[in-house]
């Protein structure tokens, strides 16, 4: 037992010396975790708790800023998507008007199918120019509230600069307020606003039907014209013949008039001669010549 105890004591001494040597080495060569940040140390090379804390704080601020920017851009994206959906609906409505006409903007109040189909484009840039002028005027007049309202409207429209203005506006039509799109209606060659394409086709079909009727009437009138032309030619022939007959009758009348004059003169001459003869016979002693 004494030998075993000595061996254990010797092992204990050896292990103790080893632990003492290790502890001394660790104390002497301990890491600089609790030291201050060295000057000139580049970011990302953290070797101390101070550097780790600074890096954590920096990354936390960057994460907070990124989170805030993400939230802001998320709201902006939602607004853009909502505006996109509204513009898609507005374009679909414009396309429907181009086909069937705008029922809220009629050319002829008595015709419900006479809605205007096409409008001239209006750019948002034109509205931005007007709003900026109004804002500047409000600032010059000292009206801060109105200038703020104009600034909000400008901020709302600036993302859509260069696009068409698809918003609607109120319009007074013969005492009736109607909600119609901005922009003047597109005029046809006759100076009247264009209807929807489908209504134009219906009008075209109606015009074609009317033209066919007029063509049939023209053919009918041409046939009547040919009949009347034939009758006119016949009447002209009859008129010419009547002229010839009239000339013949006038010539005969002139001849008879001349003949009648000759007969009267001859009868007067014979009567005068007879009278002279009877007078001479009486002179010669004939009692009743």
mmCIF file of C-alpha atoms in Angstrom:
data_model
loop_
_atom_site.group_PDB
_atom_site.id
_atom_site.type_symbol
_atom_site.label_atom_id
_atom_site.label_comp_id
_atom_site.label_asym_id
_atom_site.label_seq_id
_atom_site.Cartn_x
_atom_site.Cartn_y
_atom_site.Cartn_z
ATOM 1 C CA UNK A 1 0.000 0.000 0.000
ATOM 2 C CA UNK A 2 2.861 2.313 0.767
ATOM 3 C CA UNK A 3 4.236 1.895 -2.753
ATOM 4 C CA UNK A 4 0.870 2.559 -4.339
ATOM 5 C CA UNK A 5 0.392 5.654 -2.210
ATOM 6 C CA UNK A 6 3.791 6.959 -3.227
ATOM 7 C CA UNK A 7 2.977 6.386 -6.895
ATOM 8 C CA UNK A 8 -0.340 8.223 -6.565
ATOM 9 C CA UNK A 9 1.358 11.104 -4.753
ATOM 10 C CA UNK A 10 3.952 11.290 -7.487
ATOM 11 C CA UNK A 11 1.223 11.309 -10.185
ATOM 12 C CA UNK A 12 -0.654 13.985 -8.268
ATOM 13 C CA UNK A 13 2.498 16.099 -8.166
ATOM 14 C CA UNK A 14 3.106 15.628 -11.874
ATOM 15 C CA UNK A 15 -0.514 16.484 -12.787
ATOM 16 C CA UNK A 16 -0.443 19.468 -10.473
ATOM 17 C CA UNK A 17 2.720 20.762 -12.070
ATOM 18 C CA UNK A 18 1.116 20.309 -15.532
ATOM 19 C CA UNK A 19 -2.004 22.179 -14.494
ATOM 20 C CA UNK A 20 0.083 24.936 -12.940
ATOM 21 C CA UNK A 21 2.103 25.248 -16.113
ATOM 22 C CA UNK A 22 -1.083 25.375 -18.261
ATOM 23 C CA UNK A 23 -2.782 27.924 -15.998
ATOM 24 C CA UNK A 24 0.306 30.112 -16.048
ATOM 25 C CA UNK A 25 0.453 29.884 -19.857
ATOM 26 C CA UNK A 26 -3.220 30.738 -20.189
ATOM 27 C CA UNK A 27 -2.872 33.725 -17.857
ATOM 28 C CA UNK A 28 0.198 35.008 -19.589
ATOM 29 C CA UNK A 29 -1.114 34.449 -23.146
ATOM 30 C CA UNK A 30 -4.832 35.187 -22.532
ATOM 31 C CA UNK A 31 -6.915 36.652 -25.587
ATOM 32 C CA UNK A 32 -7.656 40.374 -25.765
ATOM 33 C CA UNK A 33 -11.434 39.967 -25.557
ATOM 34 C CA UNK A 34 -11.942 42.650 -22.960
ATOM 35 C CA UNK A 35 -9.532 45.155 -24.409
ATOM 36 C CA UNK A 36 -10.575 48.406 -26.099
ATOM 37 C CA UNK A 37 -10.911 48.598 -29.883
ATOM 38 C CA UNK A 38 -7.480 48.891 -31.432
ATOM 39 C CA UNK A 39 -6.868 51.964 -33.553
ATOM 40 C CA UNK A 40 -6.854 51.321 -37.293
ATOM 41 C CA UNK A 41 -8.706 48.029 -36.929
ATOM 42 C CA UNK A 42 -10.834 47.321 -39.991
ATOM 43 C CA UNK A 43 -14.495 46.488 -39.647
ATOM 44 C CA UNK A 44 -15.336 42.844 -39.846
ATOM 45 C CA UNK A 45 -12.180 41.773 -38.011
ATOM 46 C CA UNK A 46 -13.725 41.595 -34.552
ATOM 47 C CA UNK A 47 -11.320 40.201 -31.925
ATOM 48 C CA UNK A 48 -12.692 41.885 -28.773
ATOM 49 C CA UNK A 49 -16.044 42.138 -27.080
ATOM 50 C CA UNK A 50 -16.016 45.915 -27.726
ATOM 51 C CA UNK A 51 -15.604 45.299 -31.423
ATOM 52 C CA UNK A 52 -18.310 42.643 -31.368
ATOM 53 C CA UNK A 53 -20.635 45.043 -29.519
ATOM 54 C CA UNK A 54 -19.925 47.853 -31.984
ATOM 55 C CA UNK A 55 -20.447 45.536 -34.932
ATOM 56 C CA UNK A 56 -23.691 44.225 -33.404
ATOM 57 C CA UNK A 57 -24.923 47.797 -32.863
ATOM 58 C CA UNK A 58 -23.952 48.750 -36.439
ATOM 59 C CA UNK A 59 -25.680 45.729 -37.918
ATOM 60 C CA UNK A 60 -28.722 46.355 -35.700
ATOM 61 C CA UNK A 61 -28.996 49.943 -36.958
ATOM 62 C CA UNK A 62 -28.539 48.742 -40.543
ATOM 63 C CA UNK A 63 -31.224 46.108 -39.998
ATOM 64 C CA UNK A 64 -33.572 48.715 -38.503
ATOM 65 C CA UNK A 65 -32.921 51.069 -41.419
ATOM 66 C CA UNK A 66 -33.446 48.245 -43.903
ATOM 67 C CA UNK A 67 -36.622 47.216 -42.099
ATOM 68 C CA UNK A 68 -37.892 50.805 -42.157
ATOM 69 C CA UNK A 69 -36.981 51.180 -45.844
ATOM 70 C CA UNK A 70 -38.622 47.836 -46.591
ATOM 71 C CA UNK A 71 -41.809 48.932 -44.833
ATOM 72 C CA UNK A 72 -41.778 52.274 -46.644
ATOM 73 C CA UNK A 73 -41.203 50.652 -50.012
ATOM 74 C CA UNK A 74 -43.812 48.016 -49.206
ATOM 75 C CA UNK A 75 -46.404 50.740 -48.660
ATOM 76 C CA UNK A 76 -45.183 52.480 -51.808
ATOM 77 C CA UNK A 77 -45.447 49.203 -53.708
ATOM 78 C CA UNK A 78 -48.992 48.686 -52.403
ATOM 79 C CA UNK A 79 -49.907 52.201 -53.542
ATOM 80 C CA UNK A 80 -48.330 51.563 -56.940
ATOM 81 C CA UNK A 81 -50.185 48.263 -57.315
ATOM 82 C CA UNK A 82 -53.456 49.912 -56.308
ATOM 83 C CA UNK A 83 -52.812 52.684 -58.837
ATOM 84 C CA UNK A 84 -51.925 50.066 -61.438
ATOM 85 C CA UNK A 85 -55.212 48.236 -60.824
ATOM 86 C CA UNK A 86 -57.108 51.522 -61.071
ATOM 87 C CA UNK A 87 -55.361 52.418 -64.328
ATOM 88 C CA UNK A 88 -56.060 48.941 -65.743
ATOM 89 C CA UNK A 89 -59.745 49.390 -64.924
ATOM 90 C CA UNK A 90 -59.658 52.878 -66.458
ATOM 91 C CA UNK A 91 -58.072 51.531 -69.650
ATOM 92 C CA UNK A 92 -60.634 48.711 -69.772
ATOM 93 C CA UNK A 93 -63.376 51.313 -69.420
ATOM 94 C CA UNK A 94 -61.834 53.436 -72.181
ATOM 95 C CA UNK A 95 -61.669 50.348 -74.394
ATOM 96 C CA UNK A 96 -65.328 49.636 -73.685
ATOM 97 C CA UNK A 97 -66.198 53.238 -74.558
ATOM 98 C CA UNK A 98 -64.228 52.892 -77.792
ATOM 99 C CA UNK A 99 -66.489 49.967 -78.682
ATOM 100 C CA UNK A 100 -69.931 50.982 -77.417
ATOM 101 C CA UNK A 101 -69.571 54.675 -76.473
ATOM 102 C CA UNK A 102 -69.654 56.464 -73.128
ATOM 103 C CA UNK A 103 -73.239 56.340 -71.777
ATOM 104 C CA UNK A 104 -72.477 59.311 -69.497
ATOM 105 C CA UNK A 105 -71.416 61.562 -72.384
ATOM 106 C CA UNK A 106 -74.039 61.403 -75.141
ATOM 107 C CA UNK A 107 -73.805 63.259 -78.430
ATOM 108 C CA UNK A 108 -77.587 63.171 -78.860
ATOM 109 C CA UNK A 109 -79.532 63.190 -75.604
ATOM 110 C CA UNK A 110 -82.466 61.511 -77.339
ATOM 111 C CA UNK A 111 -80.299 58.598 -78.517
ATOM 112 C CA UNK A 112 -78.899 56.452 -75.653
ATOM 113 C CA UNK A 113 -76.502 54.770 -78.101
ATOM 114 C CA UNK A 114 -74.845 58.004 -79.160
ATOM 115 C CA UNK A 115 -72.148 57.962 -76.481
ATOM 116 C CA UNK A 116 -68.782 59.456 -77.388
ATOM 117 C CA UNK A 117 -66.196 56.755 -77.942
ATOM 118 C CA UNK A 118 -62.821 58.486 -78.262
ATOM 119 C CA UNK A 119 -61.076 61.269 -76.319
ATOM 120 C CA UNK A 120 -57.825 63.087 -76.982
ATOM 121 C CA UNK A 121 -55.029 62.009 -74.574
ATOM 122 C CA UNK A 122 -54.090 64.264 -71.658
ATOM 123 C CA UNK A 123 -50.679 63.834 -70.000
ATOM 124 C CA UNK A 124 -50.166 63.956 -66.225
ATOM 125 C CA UNK A 125 -47.190 66.245 -66.939
ATOM 126 C CA UNK A 126 -49.631 68.981 -67.967
ATOM 127 C CA UNK A 127 -51.439 68.600 -64.631
ATOM 128 C CA UNK A 128 -48.108 68.666 -62.776
ATOM 129 C CA UNK A 129 -47.182 71.942 -64.478
ATOM 130 C CA UNK A 130 -50.511 73.447 -63.441
ATOM 131 C CA UNK A 131 -50.203 72.202 -59.849
ATOM 132 C CA UNK A 132 -46.646 73.564 -59.527
ATOM 133 C CA UNK A 133 -47.823 76.935 -60.756
ATOM 134 C CA UNK A 134 -50.700 76.866 -58.261
ATOM 135 C CA UNK A 135 -48.298 75.859 -55.479
ATOM 136 C CA UNK A 136 -45.922 78.701 -56.302
ATOM 137 C CA UNK A 137 -48.833 81.143 -56.369
ATOM 138 C CA UNK A 138 -50.085 79.877 -53.005
ATOM 139 C CA UNK A 139 -46.578 80.257 -51.528
ATOM 140 C CA UNK A 140 -46.303 83.795 -52.898
ATOM 141 C CA UNK A 141 -49.722 84.599 -51.384
ATOM 142 C CA UNK A 142 -48.665 83.121 -48.043
ATOM 143 C CA UNK A 143 -51.366 80.448 -48.079
ATOM 144 C CA UNK A 144 -49.389 77.599 -46.499
ATOM 145 C CA UNK A 145 -52.354 75.233 -46.148
ATOM 146 C CA UNK A 146 -53.252 75.433 -49.818
ATOM 147 C CA UNK A 147 -49.585 75.122 -50.825
ATOM 148 C CA UNK A 148 -49.352 71.973 -48.682
ATOM 149 C CA UNK A 149 -52.402 70.499 -50.406
ATOM 150 C CA UNK A 150 -50.879 71.206 -53.812
ATOM 151 C CA UNK A 151 -47.575 69.642 -52.674
ATOM 152 C CA UNK A 152 -49.397 66.473 -51.563
ATOM 153 C CA UNK A 153 -51.160 66.275 -54.914
ATOM 154 C CA UNK A 154 -47.878 66.813 -56.768
ATOM 155 C CA UNK A 155 -46.172 64.106 -54.696
ATOM 156 C CA UNK A 156 -49.047 61.773 -55.475
ATOM 157 C CA UNK A 157 -48.839 62.369 -59.228
ATOM 158 C CA UNK A 158 -45.052 62.567 -59.683
ATOM 159 C CA UNK A 159 -44.574 58.752 -59.884
ATOM 160 C CA UNK A 160 -46.896 58.741 -62.919
ATOM 161 C CA UNK A 161 -45.124 61.508 -64.845
ATOM 162 C CA UNK A 162 -45.128 60.834 -68.568
ATOM 163 C CA UNK A 163 -48.293 58.715 -68.428
ATOM 164 C CA UNK A 164 -51.803 59.554 -69.584
ATOM 165 C CA UNK A 165 -54.173 61.186 -67.144
ATOM 166 C CA UNK A 166 -57.091 58.738 -66.872
ATOM 167 C CA UNK A 167 -58.960 60.548 -64.100
ATOM 168 C CA UNK A 168 -62.536 61.723 -64.536
ATOM 169 C CA UNK A 169 -63.923 65.200 -64.045
ATOM 170 C CA UNK A 170 -67.315 66.859 -63.690
ATOM 171 C CA UNK A 171 -68.812 68.425 -66.800
ATOM 172 C CA UNK A 172 -71.957 70.516 -67.146
ATOM 173 C CA UNK A 173 -73.963 69.373 -70.195
ATOM 174 C CA UNK A 174 -77.105 71.435 -70.753
ATOM 175 C CA UNK A 175 -77.619 71.916 -67.023
ATOM 176 C CA UNK A 176 -76.854 68.269 -66.178
ATOM 177 C CA UNK A 177 -73.638 67.400 -64.331
ATOM 178 C CA UNK A 178 -71.903 64.402 -65.870
ATOM 179 C CA UNK A 179 -68.712 62.575 -64.870
ATOM 180 C CA UNK A 180 -66.584 62.340 -68.018
ATOM 181 C CA UNK A 181 -62.869 61.778 -68.750
ATOM 182 C CA UNK A 182 -60.449 64.601 -69.290
ATOM 183 C CA UNK A 183 -59.598 65.593 -72.822
ATOM 184 C CA UNK A 184 -61.658 66.839 -75.719
ATOM 185 C CA UNK A 185 -63.626 64.339 -77.818
ATOM 186 C CA UNK A 186 -62.102 63.179 -81.094
ATOM 187 C CA UNK A 187 -64.028 64.691 -83.999
ATOM 188 C CA UNK A 188 -64.945 63.005 -87.263
ATOM 189 C CA UNK A 189 -64.585 64.606 -90.701
ATOM 190 C CA UNK A 190 -68.080 66.092 -90.295
ATOM 191 C CA UNK A 191 -66.982 67.985 -87.180
ATOM 192 C CA UNK A 192 -69.047 65.832 -84.802
ATOM 193 C CA UNK A 193 -67.609 63.599 -82.042
ATOM 194 C CA UNK A 194 -66.931 59.995 -82.963
ATOM 195 C CA UNK A 195 -69.235 57.357 -81.521
ATOM 196 C CA UNK A 196 -68.210 53.895 -80.354
ATOM 197 C CA UNK A 197 -66.883 51.560 -83.038
ATOM 198 C CA UNK A 198 -69.808 49.148 -82.688
ATOM 199 C CA UNK A 199 -72.283 51.988 -83.035
ATOM 200 C CA UNK A 200 -70.330 53.290 -86.005
ATOM 201 C CA UNK A 201 -70.670 49.889 -87.642
ATOM 202 C CA UNK A 202 -74.391 49.893 -86.892
ATOM 203 C CA UNK A 203 -74.649 53.374 -88.381
ATOM 204 C CA UNK A 204 -72.620 52.201 -91.364
ATOM 205 C CA UNK A 205 -74.956 49.229 -91.885
ATOM 206 C CA UNK A 206 -77.906 51.580 -91.673
ATOM 207 C CA UNK A 207 -76.273 53.923 -94.176
ATOM 208 C CA UNK A 208 -75.547 51.002 -96.503
ATOM 209 C CA UNK A 209 -79.179 49.917 -96.267
ATOM 210 C CA UNK A 210 -80.294 53.447 -97.009
ATOM 211 C CA UNK A 211 -77.856 53.616 -99.943
ATOM 212 C CA UNK A 212 -79.263 50.358 -101.321
ATOM 213 C CA UNK A 213 -82.754 51.789 -101.092
ATOM 214 C CA UNK A 214 -81.615 54.945 -102.849
ATOM 215 C CA UNK A 215 -79.894 52.865 -105.548
ATOM 216 C CA UNK A 216 -83.112 50.906 -106.102
ATOM 217 C CA UNK A 217 -85.022 54.180 -106.289
ATOM 218 C CA UNK A 218 -82.425 55.554 -108.729
ATOM 219 C CA UNK A 219 -82.845 52.494 -110.969
ATOM 220 C CA UNK A 220 -86.586 52.905 -110.809
ATOM 221 C CA UNK A 221 -86.338 56.567 -111.700
ATOM 222 C CA UNK A 222 -83.921 55.776 -114.538
ATOM 223 C CA UNK A 223 -86.426 53.316 -115.969
ATOM 224 C CA UNK A 224 -89.115 55.957 -115.612
ATOM 225 C CA UNK A 225 -86.759 58.454 -117.270
ATOM 226 C CA UNK A 226 -86.249 56.096 -120.203
ATOM 227 C CA UNK A 227 -90.028 55.667 -120.552
ATOM 228 C CA UNK A 228 -90.555 59.413 -120.432
ATOM 229 C CA UNK A 229 -87.685 59.910 -122.890
ATOM 230 C CA UNK A 230 -89.421 57.525 -125.322
ATOM 231 C CA UNK A 231 -92.699 59.385 -124.881
ATOM 232 C CA UNK A 232 -90.870 62.680 -125.333
ATOM 233 C CA UNK A 233 -89.283 61.452 -128.573
ATOM 234 C CA UNK A 234 -92.712 60.353 -129.805
ATOM 235 C CA UNK A 235 -94.175 63.705 -128.866
ATOM 236 C CA UNK A 236 -91.315 65.462 -130.640
ATOM 237 C CA UNK A 237 -92.038 63.437 -133.801
ATOM 238 C CA UNK A 238 -95.696 64.307 -133.493
ATOM 239 C CA UNK A 239 -94.806 67.951 -132.958
ATOM 240 C CA UNK A 240 -92.619 67.952 -136.071
ATOM 241 C CA UNK A 241 -95.396 66.344 -138.100
ATOM 242 C CA UNK A 242 -97.885 68.848 -136.724
ATOM 243 C CA UNK A 243 -95.494 71.634 -137.729
ATOM 244 C CA UNK A 244 -95.323 70.227 -141.253
ATOM 245 C CA UNK A 245 -99.106 69.957 -141.384
ATOM 246 C CA UNK A 246 -99.450 73.488 -140.049
ATOM 247 C CA UNK A 247 -97.075 74.822 -142.696
ATOM 248 C CA UNK A 248 -99.059 72.961 -145.373
ATOM 249 C CA UNK A 249 -102.336 74.364 -144.055
ATOM 250 C CA UNK A 250 -100.903 77.881 -143.893
ATOM 251 C CA UNK A 251 -99.681 77.569 -147.492
ATOM 252 C CA UNK A 252 -103.106 76.318 -148.621
ATOM 253 C CA UNK A 253 -104.764 79.130 -146.696
ATOM 254 C CA UNK A 254 -102.510 81.672 -148.335
ATOM 255 C CA UNK A 255 -103.340 80.193 -151.744
ATOM 256 C CA UNK A 256 -107.067 80.220 -151.037
ATOM 257 C CA UNK A 257 -106.898 83.772 -149.745
ATOM 258 C CA UNK A 258 -105.191 84.817 -152.945
ATOM 259 C CA UNK A 259 -107.709 82.865 -155.035
ATOM 260 C CA UNK A 260 -110.614 84.493 -153.212
ATOM 261 C CA UNK A 261 -109.254 87.928 -153.977
ATOM 262 C CA UNK A 262 -108.900 87.037 -157.686
ATOM 263 C CA UNK A 263 -112.461 85.730 -157.835
ATOM 264 C CA UNK A 264 -113.858 88.921 -156.312
ATOM 265 C CA UNK A 265 -111.941 91.087 -158.727
ATOM 266 C CA UNK A 266 -113.027 88.913 -161.653
ATOM 267 C CA UNK A 267 -116.687 89.048 -160.549
ATOM 268 C CA UNK A 268 -116.546 92.854 -160.248
ATOM 269 C CA UNK A 269 -114.995 93.116 -163.669
ATOM 270 C CA UNK A 270 -117.651 90.842 -165.223
ATOM 271 C CA UNK A 271 -120.463 92.836 -163.504
ATOM 272 C CA UNK A 272 -118.985 96.091 -164.724
ATOM 273 C CA UNK A 273 -118.610 94.710 -168.255
ATOM 274 C CA UNK A 274 -122.175 93.420 -168.142
ATOM 275 C CA UNK A 275 -123.419 96.823 -167.093
ATOM 276 C CA UNK A 276 -121.501 98.538 -169.857
ATOM 277 C CA UNK A 277 -122.829 96.004 -172.391
ATOM 278 C CA UNK A 278 -126.427 96.575 -171.329
ATOM 279 C CA UNK A 279 -125.920 100.329 -171.583
ATOM 280 C CA UNK A 280 -124.636 100.019 -175.113
ATOM 281 C CA UNK A 281 -127.478 97.731 -176.051
ATOM 282 C CA UNK A 282 -129.977 100.268 -174.802
ATOM 283 C CA UNK A 283 -128.303 102.898 -176.919
ATOM 284 C CA UNK A 284 -128.759 100.578 -179.878
ATOM 285 C CA UNK A 285 -132.504 100.340 -179.259
ATOM 286 C CA UNK A 286 -132.762 97.069 -177.370
ATOM 287 C CA UNK A 287 -135.588 97.568 -174.944
ATOM 288 C CA UNK A 288 -134.690 94.918 -172.386
ATOM 289 C CA UNK A 289 -131.213 93.733 -173.090
#
